[in-house]
PDB file of C-alpha atoms in Angstrom:
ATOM      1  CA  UNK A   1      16.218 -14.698  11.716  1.00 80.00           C
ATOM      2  CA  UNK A   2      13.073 -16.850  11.427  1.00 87.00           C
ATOM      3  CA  UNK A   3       9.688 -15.196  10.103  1.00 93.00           C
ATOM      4  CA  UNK A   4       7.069 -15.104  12.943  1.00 94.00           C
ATOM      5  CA  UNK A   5       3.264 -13.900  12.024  1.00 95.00           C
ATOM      6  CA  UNK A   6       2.592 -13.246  15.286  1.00 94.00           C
ATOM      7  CA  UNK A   7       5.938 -10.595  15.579  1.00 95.00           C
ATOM      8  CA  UNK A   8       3.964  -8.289  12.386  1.00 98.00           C
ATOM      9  CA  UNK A   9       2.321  -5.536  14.322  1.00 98.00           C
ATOM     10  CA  UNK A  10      -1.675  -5.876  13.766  1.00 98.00           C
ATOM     11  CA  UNK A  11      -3.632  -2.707  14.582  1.00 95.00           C
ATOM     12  CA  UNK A  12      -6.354  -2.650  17.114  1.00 93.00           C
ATOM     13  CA  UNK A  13      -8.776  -5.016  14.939  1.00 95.00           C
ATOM     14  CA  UNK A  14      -5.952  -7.275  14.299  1.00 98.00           C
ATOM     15  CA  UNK A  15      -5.357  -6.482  10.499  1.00 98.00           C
ATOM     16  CA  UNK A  16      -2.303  -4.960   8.674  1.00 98.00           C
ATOM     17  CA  UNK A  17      -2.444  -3.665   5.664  1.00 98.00           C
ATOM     18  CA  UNK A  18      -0.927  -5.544   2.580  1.00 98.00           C
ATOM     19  CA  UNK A  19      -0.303  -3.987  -0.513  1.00 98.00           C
ATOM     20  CA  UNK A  20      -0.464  -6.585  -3.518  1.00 98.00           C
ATOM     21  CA  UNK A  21       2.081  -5.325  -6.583  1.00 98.00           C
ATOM     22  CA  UNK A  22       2.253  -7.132  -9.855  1.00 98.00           C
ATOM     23  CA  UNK A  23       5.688  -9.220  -9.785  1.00 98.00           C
ATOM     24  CA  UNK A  24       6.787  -8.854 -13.121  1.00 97.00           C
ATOM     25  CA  UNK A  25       4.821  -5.422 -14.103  1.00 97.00           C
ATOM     26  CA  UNK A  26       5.550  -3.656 -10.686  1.00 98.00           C
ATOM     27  CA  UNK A  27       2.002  -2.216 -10.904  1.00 98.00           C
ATOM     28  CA  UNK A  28       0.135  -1.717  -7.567  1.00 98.00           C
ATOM     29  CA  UNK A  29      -2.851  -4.223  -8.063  1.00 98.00           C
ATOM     30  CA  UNK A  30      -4.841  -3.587  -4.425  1.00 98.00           C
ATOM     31  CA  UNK A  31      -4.806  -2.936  -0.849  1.00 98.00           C
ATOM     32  CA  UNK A  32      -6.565  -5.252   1.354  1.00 98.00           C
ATOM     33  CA  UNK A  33      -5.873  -6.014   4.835  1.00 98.00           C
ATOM     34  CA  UNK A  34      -4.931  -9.463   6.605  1.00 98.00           C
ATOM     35  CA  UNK A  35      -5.293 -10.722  10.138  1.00 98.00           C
ATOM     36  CA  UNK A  36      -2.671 -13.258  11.312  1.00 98.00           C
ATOM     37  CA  UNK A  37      -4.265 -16.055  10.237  1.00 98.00           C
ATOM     38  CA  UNK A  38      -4.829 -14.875   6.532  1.00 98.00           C
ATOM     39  CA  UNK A  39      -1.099 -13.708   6.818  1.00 98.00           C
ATOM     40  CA  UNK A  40      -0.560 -17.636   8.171  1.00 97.00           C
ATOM     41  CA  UNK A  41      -2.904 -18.729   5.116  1.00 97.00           C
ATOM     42  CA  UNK A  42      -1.235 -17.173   2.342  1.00 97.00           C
ATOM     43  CA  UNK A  43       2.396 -18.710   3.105  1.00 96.00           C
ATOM     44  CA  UNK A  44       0.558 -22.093   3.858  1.00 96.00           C
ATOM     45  CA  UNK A  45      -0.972 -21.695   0.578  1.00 97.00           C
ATOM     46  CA  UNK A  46       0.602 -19.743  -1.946  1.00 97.00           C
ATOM     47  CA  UNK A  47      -2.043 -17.618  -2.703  1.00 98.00           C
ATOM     48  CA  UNK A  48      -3.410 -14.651  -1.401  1.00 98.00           C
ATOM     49  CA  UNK A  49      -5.904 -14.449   1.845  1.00 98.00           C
ATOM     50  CA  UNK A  50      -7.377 -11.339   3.177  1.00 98.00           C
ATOM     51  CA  UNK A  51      -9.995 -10.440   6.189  1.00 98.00           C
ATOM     52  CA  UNK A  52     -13.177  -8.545   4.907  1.00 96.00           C
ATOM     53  CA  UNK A  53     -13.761  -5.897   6.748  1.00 94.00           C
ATOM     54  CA  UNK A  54     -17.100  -5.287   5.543  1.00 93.00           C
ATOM     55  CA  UNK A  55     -18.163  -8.871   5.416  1.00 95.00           C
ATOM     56  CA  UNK A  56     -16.177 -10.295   8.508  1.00 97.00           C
ATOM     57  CA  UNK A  57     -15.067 -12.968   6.867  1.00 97.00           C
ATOM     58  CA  UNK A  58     -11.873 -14.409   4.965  1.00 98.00           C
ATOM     59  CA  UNK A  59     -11.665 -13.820   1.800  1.00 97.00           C
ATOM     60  CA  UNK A  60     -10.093 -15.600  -0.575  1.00 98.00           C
ATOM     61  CA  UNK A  61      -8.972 -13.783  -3.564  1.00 97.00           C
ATOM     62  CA  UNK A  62     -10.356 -15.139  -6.689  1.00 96.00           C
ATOM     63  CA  UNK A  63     -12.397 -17.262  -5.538  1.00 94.00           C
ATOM     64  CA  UNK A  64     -15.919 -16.044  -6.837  1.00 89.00           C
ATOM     65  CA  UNK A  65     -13.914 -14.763 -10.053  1.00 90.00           C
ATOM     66  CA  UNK A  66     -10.999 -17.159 -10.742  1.00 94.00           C
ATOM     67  CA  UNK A  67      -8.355 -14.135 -10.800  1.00 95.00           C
ATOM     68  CA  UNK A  68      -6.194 -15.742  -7.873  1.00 98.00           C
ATOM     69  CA  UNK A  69      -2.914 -13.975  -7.104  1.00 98.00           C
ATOM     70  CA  UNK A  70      -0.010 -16.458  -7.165  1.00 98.00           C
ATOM     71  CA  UNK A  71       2.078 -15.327  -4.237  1.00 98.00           C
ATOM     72  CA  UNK A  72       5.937 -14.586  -5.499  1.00 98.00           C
ATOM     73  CA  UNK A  73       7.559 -12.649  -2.762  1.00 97.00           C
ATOM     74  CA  UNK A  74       6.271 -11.511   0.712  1.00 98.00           C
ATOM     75  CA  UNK A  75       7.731  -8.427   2.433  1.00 98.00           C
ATOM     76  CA  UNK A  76       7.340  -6.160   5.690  1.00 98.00           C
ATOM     77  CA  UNK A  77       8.297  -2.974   6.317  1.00 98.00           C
ATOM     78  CA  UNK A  78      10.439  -1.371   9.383  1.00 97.00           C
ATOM     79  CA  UNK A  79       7.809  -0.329  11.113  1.00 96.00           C
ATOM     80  CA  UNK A  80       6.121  -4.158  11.101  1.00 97.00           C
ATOM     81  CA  UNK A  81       3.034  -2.992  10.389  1.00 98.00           C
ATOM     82  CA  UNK A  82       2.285  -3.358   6.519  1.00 98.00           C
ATOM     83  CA  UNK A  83       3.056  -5.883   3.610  1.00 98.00           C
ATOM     84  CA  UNK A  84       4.277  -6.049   0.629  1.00 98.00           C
ATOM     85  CA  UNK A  85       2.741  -9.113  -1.540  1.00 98.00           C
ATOM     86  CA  UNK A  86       4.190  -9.538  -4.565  1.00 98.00           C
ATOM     87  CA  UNK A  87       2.400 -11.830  -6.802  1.00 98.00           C
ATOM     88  CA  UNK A  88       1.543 -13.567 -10.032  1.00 98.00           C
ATOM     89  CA  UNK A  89      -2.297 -11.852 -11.133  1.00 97.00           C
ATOM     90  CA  UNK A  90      -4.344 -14.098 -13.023  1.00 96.00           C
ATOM     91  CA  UNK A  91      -6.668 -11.396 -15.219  1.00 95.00           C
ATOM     92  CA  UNK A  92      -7.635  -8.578 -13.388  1.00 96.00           C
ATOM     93  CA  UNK A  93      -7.430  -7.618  -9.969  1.00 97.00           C
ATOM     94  CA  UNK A  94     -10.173  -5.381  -9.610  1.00 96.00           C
ATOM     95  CA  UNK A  95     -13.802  -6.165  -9.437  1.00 93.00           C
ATOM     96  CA  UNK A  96     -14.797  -3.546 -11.667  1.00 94.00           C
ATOM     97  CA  UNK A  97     -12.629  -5.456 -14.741  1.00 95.00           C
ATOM     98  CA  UNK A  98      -9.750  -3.364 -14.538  1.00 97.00           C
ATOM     99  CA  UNK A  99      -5.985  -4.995 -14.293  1.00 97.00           C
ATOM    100  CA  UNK A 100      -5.563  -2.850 -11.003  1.00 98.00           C
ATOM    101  CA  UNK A 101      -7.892  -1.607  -8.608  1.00 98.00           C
ATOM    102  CA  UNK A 102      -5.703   2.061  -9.067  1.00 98.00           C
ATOM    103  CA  UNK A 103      -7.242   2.945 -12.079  1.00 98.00           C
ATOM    104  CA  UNK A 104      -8.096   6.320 -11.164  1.00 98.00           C
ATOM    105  CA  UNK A 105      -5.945   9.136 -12.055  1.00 98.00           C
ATOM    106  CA  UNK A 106      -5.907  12.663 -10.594  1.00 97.00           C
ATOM    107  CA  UNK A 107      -4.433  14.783 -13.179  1.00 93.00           C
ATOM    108  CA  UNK A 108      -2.272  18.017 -13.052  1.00 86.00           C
ATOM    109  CA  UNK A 109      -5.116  20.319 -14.202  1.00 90.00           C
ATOM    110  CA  UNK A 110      -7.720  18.898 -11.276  1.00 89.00           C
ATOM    111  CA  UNK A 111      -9.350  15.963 -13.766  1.00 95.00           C
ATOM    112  CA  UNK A 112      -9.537  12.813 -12.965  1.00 97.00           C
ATOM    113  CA  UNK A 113      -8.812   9.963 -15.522  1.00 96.00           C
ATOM    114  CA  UNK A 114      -9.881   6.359 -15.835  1.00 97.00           C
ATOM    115  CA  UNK A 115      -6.806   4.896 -16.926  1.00 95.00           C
ATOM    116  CA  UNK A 116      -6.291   1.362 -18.346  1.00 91.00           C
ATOM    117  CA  UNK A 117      -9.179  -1.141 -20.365  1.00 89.00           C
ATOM    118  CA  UNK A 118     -11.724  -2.968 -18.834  1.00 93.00           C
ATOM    119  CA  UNK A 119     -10.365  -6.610 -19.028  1.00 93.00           C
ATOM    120  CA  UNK A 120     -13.921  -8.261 -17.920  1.00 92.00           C
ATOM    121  CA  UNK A 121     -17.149  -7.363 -17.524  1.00 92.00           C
ATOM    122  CA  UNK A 122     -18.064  -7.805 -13.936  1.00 93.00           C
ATOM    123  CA  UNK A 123     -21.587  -8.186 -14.078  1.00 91.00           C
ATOM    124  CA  UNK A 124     -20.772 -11.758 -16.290  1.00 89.00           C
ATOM    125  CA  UNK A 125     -18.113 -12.718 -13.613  1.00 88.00           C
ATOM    126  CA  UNK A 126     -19.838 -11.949 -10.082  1.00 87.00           C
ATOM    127  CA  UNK A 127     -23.569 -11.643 -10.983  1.00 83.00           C
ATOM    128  CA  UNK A 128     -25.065  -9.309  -8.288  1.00 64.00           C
ATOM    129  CA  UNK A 129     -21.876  -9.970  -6.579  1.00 58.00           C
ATOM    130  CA  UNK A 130     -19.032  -7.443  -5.988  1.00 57.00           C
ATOM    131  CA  UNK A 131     -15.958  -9.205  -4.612  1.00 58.00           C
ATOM    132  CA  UNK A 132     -13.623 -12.139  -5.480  1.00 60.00           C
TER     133      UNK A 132
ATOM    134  CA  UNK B   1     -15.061  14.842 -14.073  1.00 79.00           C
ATOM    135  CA  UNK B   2     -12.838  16.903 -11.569  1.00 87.00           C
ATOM    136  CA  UNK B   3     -11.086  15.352  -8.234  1.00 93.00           C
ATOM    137  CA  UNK B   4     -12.318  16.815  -4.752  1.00 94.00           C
ATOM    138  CA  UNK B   5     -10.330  16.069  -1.928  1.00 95.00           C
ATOM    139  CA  UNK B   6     -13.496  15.024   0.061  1.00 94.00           C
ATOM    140  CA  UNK B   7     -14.970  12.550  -2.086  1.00 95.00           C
ATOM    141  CA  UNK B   8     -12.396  10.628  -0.955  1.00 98.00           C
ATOM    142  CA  UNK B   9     -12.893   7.637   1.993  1.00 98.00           C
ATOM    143  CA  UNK B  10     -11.584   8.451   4.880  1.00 98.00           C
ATOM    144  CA  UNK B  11     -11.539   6.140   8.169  1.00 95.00           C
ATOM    145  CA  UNK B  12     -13.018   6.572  11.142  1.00 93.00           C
ATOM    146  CA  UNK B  13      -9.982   8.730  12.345  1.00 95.00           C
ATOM    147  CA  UNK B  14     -10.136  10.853   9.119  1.00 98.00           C
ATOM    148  CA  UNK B  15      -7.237   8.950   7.397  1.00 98.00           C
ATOM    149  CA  UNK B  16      -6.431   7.179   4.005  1.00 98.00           C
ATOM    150  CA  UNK B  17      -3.818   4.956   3.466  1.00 98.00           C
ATOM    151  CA  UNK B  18      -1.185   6.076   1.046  1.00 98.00           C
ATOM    152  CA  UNK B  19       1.237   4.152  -0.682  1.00 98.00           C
ATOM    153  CA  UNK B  20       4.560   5.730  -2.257  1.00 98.00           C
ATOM    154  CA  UNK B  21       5.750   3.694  -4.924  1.00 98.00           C
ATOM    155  CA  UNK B  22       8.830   5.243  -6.731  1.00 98.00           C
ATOM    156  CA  UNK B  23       8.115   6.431 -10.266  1.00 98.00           C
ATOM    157  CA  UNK B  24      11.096   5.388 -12.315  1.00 97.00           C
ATOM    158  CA  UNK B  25      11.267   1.806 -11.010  1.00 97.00           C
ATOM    159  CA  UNK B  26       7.915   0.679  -9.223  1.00 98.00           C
ATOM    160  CA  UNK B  27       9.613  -0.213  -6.122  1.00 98.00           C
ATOM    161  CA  UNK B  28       7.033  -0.184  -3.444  1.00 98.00           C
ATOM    162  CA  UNK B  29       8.832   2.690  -0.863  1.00 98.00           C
ATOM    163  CA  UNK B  30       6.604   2.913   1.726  1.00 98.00           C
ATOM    164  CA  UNK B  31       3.178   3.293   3.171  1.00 98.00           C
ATOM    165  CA  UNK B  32       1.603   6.208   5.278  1.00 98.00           C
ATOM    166  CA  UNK B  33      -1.446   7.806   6.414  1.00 98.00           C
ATOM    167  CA  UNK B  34      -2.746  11.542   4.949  1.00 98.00           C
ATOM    168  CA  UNK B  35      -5.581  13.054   5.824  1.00 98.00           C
ATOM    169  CA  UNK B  36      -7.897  15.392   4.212  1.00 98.00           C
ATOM    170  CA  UNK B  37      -5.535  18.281   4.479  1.00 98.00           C
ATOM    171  CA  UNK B  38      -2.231  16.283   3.961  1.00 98.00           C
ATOM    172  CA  UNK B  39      -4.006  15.270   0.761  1.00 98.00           C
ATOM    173  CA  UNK B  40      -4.500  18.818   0.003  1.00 97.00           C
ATOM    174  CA  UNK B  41      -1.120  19.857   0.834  1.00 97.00           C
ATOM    175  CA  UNK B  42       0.911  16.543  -1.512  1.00 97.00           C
ATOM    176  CA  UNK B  43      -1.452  18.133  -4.319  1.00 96.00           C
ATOM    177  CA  UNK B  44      -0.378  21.745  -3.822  1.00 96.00           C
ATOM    178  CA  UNK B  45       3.189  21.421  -3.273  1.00 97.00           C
ATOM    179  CA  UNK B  46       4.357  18.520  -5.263  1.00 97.00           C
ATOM    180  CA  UNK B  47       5.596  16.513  -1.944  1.00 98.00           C
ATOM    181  CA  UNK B  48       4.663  14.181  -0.381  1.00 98.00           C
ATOM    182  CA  UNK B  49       2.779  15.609   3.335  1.00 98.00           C
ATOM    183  CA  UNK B  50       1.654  12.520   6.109  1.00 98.00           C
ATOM    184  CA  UNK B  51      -0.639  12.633   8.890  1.00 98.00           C
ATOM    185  CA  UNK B  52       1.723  11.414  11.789  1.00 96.00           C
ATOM    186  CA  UNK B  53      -0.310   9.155  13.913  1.00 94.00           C
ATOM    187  CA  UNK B  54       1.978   8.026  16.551  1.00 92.00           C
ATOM    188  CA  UNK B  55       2.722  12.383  17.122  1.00 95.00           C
ATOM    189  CA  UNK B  56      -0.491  13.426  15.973  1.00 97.00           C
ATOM    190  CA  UNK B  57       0.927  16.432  13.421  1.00 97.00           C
ATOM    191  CA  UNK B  58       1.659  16.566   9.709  1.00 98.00           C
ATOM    192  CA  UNK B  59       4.824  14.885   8.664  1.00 97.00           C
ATOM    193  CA  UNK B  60       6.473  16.490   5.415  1.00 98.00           C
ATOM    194  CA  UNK B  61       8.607  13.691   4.001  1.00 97.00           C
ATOM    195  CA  UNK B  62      12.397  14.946   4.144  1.00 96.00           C
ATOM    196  CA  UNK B  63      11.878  17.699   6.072  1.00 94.00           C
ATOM    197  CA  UNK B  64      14.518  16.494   8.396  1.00 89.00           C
ATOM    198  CA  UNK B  65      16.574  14.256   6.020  1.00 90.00           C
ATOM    199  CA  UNK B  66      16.006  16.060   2.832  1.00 94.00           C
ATOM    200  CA  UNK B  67      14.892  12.824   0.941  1.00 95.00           C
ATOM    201  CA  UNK B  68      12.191  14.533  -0.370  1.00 98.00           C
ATOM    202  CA  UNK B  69       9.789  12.897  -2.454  1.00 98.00           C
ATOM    203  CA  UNK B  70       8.645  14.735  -5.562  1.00 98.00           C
ATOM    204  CA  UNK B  71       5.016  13.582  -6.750  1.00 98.00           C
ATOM    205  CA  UNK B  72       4.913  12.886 -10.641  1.00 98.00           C
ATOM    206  CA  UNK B  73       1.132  10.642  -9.846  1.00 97.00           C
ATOM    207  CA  UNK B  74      -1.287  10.188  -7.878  1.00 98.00           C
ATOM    208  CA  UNK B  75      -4.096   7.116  -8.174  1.00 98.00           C
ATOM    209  CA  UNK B  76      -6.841   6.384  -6.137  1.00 98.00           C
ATOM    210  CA  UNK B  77      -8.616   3.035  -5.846  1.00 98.00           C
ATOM    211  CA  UNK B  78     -12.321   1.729  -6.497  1.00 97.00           C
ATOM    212  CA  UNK B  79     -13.426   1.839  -3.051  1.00 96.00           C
ATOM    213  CA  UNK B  80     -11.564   5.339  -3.234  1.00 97.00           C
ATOM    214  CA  UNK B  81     -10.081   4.688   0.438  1.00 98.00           C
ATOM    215  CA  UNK B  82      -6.479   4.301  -0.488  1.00 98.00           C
ATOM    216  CA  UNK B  83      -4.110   6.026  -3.188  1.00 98.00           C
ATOM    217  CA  UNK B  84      -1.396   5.276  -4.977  1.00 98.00           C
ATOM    218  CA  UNK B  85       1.432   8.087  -4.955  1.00 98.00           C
ATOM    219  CA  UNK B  86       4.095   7.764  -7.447  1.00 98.00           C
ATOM    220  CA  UNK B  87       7.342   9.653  -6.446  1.00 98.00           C
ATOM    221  CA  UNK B  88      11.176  10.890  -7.602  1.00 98.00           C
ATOM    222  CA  UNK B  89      12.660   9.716  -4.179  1.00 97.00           C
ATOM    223  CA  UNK B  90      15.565  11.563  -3.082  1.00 96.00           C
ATOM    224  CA  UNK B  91      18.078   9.319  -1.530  1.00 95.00           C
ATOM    225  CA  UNK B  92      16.260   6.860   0.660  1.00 96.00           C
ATOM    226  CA  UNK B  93      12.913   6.600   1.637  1.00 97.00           C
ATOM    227  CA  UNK B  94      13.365   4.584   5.109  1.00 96.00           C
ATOM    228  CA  UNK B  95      14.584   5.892   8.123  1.00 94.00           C
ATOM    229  CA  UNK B  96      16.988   3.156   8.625  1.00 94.00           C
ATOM    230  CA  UNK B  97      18.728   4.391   5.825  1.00 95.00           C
ATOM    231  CA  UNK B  98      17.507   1.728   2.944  1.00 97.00           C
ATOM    232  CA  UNK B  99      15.775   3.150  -0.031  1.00 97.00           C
ATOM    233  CA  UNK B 100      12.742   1.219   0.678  1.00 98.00           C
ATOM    234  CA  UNK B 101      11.101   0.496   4.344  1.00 98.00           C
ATOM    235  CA  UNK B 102      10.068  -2.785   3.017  1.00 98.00           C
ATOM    236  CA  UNK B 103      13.498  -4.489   3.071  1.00 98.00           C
ATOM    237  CA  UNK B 104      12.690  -7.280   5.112  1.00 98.00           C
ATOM    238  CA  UNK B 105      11.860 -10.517   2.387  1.00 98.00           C
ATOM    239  CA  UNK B 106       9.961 -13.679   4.213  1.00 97.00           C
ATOM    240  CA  UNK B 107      12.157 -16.395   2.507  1.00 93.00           C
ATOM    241  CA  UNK B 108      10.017 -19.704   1.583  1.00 86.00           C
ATOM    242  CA  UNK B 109      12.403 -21.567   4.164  1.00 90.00           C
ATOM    243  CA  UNK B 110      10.423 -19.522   6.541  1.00 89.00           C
ATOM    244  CA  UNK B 111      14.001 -17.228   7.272  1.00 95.00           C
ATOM    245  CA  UNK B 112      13.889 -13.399   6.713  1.00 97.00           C
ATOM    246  CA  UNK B 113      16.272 -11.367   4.532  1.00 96.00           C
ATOM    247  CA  UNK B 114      17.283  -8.230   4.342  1.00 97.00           C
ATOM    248  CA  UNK B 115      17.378  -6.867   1.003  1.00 95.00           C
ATOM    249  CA  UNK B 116      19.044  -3.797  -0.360  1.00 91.00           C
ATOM    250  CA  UNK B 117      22.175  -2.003   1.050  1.00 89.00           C
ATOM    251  CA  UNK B 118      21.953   1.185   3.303  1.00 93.00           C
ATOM    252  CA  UNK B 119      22.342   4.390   2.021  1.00 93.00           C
ATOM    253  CA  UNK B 120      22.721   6.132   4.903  1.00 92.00           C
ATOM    254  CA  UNK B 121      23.383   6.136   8.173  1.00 92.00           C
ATOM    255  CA  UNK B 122      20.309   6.781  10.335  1.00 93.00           C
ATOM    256  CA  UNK B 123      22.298   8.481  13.782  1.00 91.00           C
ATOM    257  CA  UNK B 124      24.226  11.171  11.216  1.00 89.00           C
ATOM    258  CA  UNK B 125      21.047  11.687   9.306  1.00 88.00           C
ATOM    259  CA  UNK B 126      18.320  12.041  12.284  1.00 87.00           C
ATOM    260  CA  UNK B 127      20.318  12.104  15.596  1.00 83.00           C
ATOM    261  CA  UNK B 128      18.361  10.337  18.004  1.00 64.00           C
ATOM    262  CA  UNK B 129      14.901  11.757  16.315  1.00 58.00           C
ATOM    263  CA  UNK B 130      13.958   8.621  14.086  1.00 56.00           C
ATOM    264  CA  UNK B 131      11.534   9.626  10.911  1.00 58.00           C
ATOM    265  CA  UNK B 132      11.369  12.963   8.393  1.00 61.00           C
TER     266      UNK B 132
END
């Protein structure tokens, strides 16, 4: 069967939810959400395209920062109605300098954990600016 | 500093995305909503407990199937409006029977394969009901 974007099942904003994983690592890097057009964008390209929600706007990962995502491998669920985007992360996903934007931990006792190192600082990278 | 259920973002319909990765191999399994109380209830029982959208009650994953999902971590993001929940999955996550839901792979010819074999059948596991 041939891929469609238009068959993926967008909610009531038109977005679905794509989950970005590491290729080679398996880590979960982010969770962003796409409208057909960014899902269109990132096979045309190769890299990864997402709708801001807060901004209304596309937003091209990487772009402010340089950390693109290389796209590797592109899946959907049963359901339709999220992604899998599995990709190649140049430094570090998150905008607070960490390799993935799950760097929050909630432990056994009730503790919460910071885990991984800061790869960047992102007041150098963005300036006053907190996405890219 | 100590995790509280409510400091947590949920959207407008009091959910938070969830994705279940599983533990031992990183495979992305699948992706569902909790809310505040589901969240509560993965946390004090060790499963993995879903806010069911499309019946509007809380879904405990494997309650019909008995593929379980044990939680060994859970991550939250730096927006803190999606988690990361890393499982022991017992047999398959999907209810089509493959271990994960995302088993359909957009090919860069623009075809879509399915990856992964079945590891159950769906009519002897559910019947005609369709999820658990």
């Amino acid at each position: 069967m041939s891929f469609d974007v238009s068959s993926l099942k967008y909610d009531q904003a038109g977005l679905i939810p794509a989950i970005v994983q590491d290729a080679a690592s398996g880590v979960v890097l982010m969770m962003a959400y796409m409208n057909r057009e960014a899902v269109a964008k990132t096979l045309a390209t190769g890299e990864t395209w997402f709708w801001s929600r807060s901004r209304q706007e596309f937003w091209h990962k990487g772009e402010t920062s340089g950390n693109v995502q290389k796209v590797r491998e592109i899946l959907y669920d049963c359901d339709r109605d999220s992604l899998v985007v599995k990709v190649e992360q140049k430094g570090a996903a998150c905008h607070e300098g960490y390799f993935t934007c799950f760097h929050y931990r909630v432990e056994q006792d009730g503790n919460v954990t910071v885990v991984g190192e800061k790869m960047f600082d992102p007041d150098q990278v963005y300036g006053r600016k907190q996405r890219g």
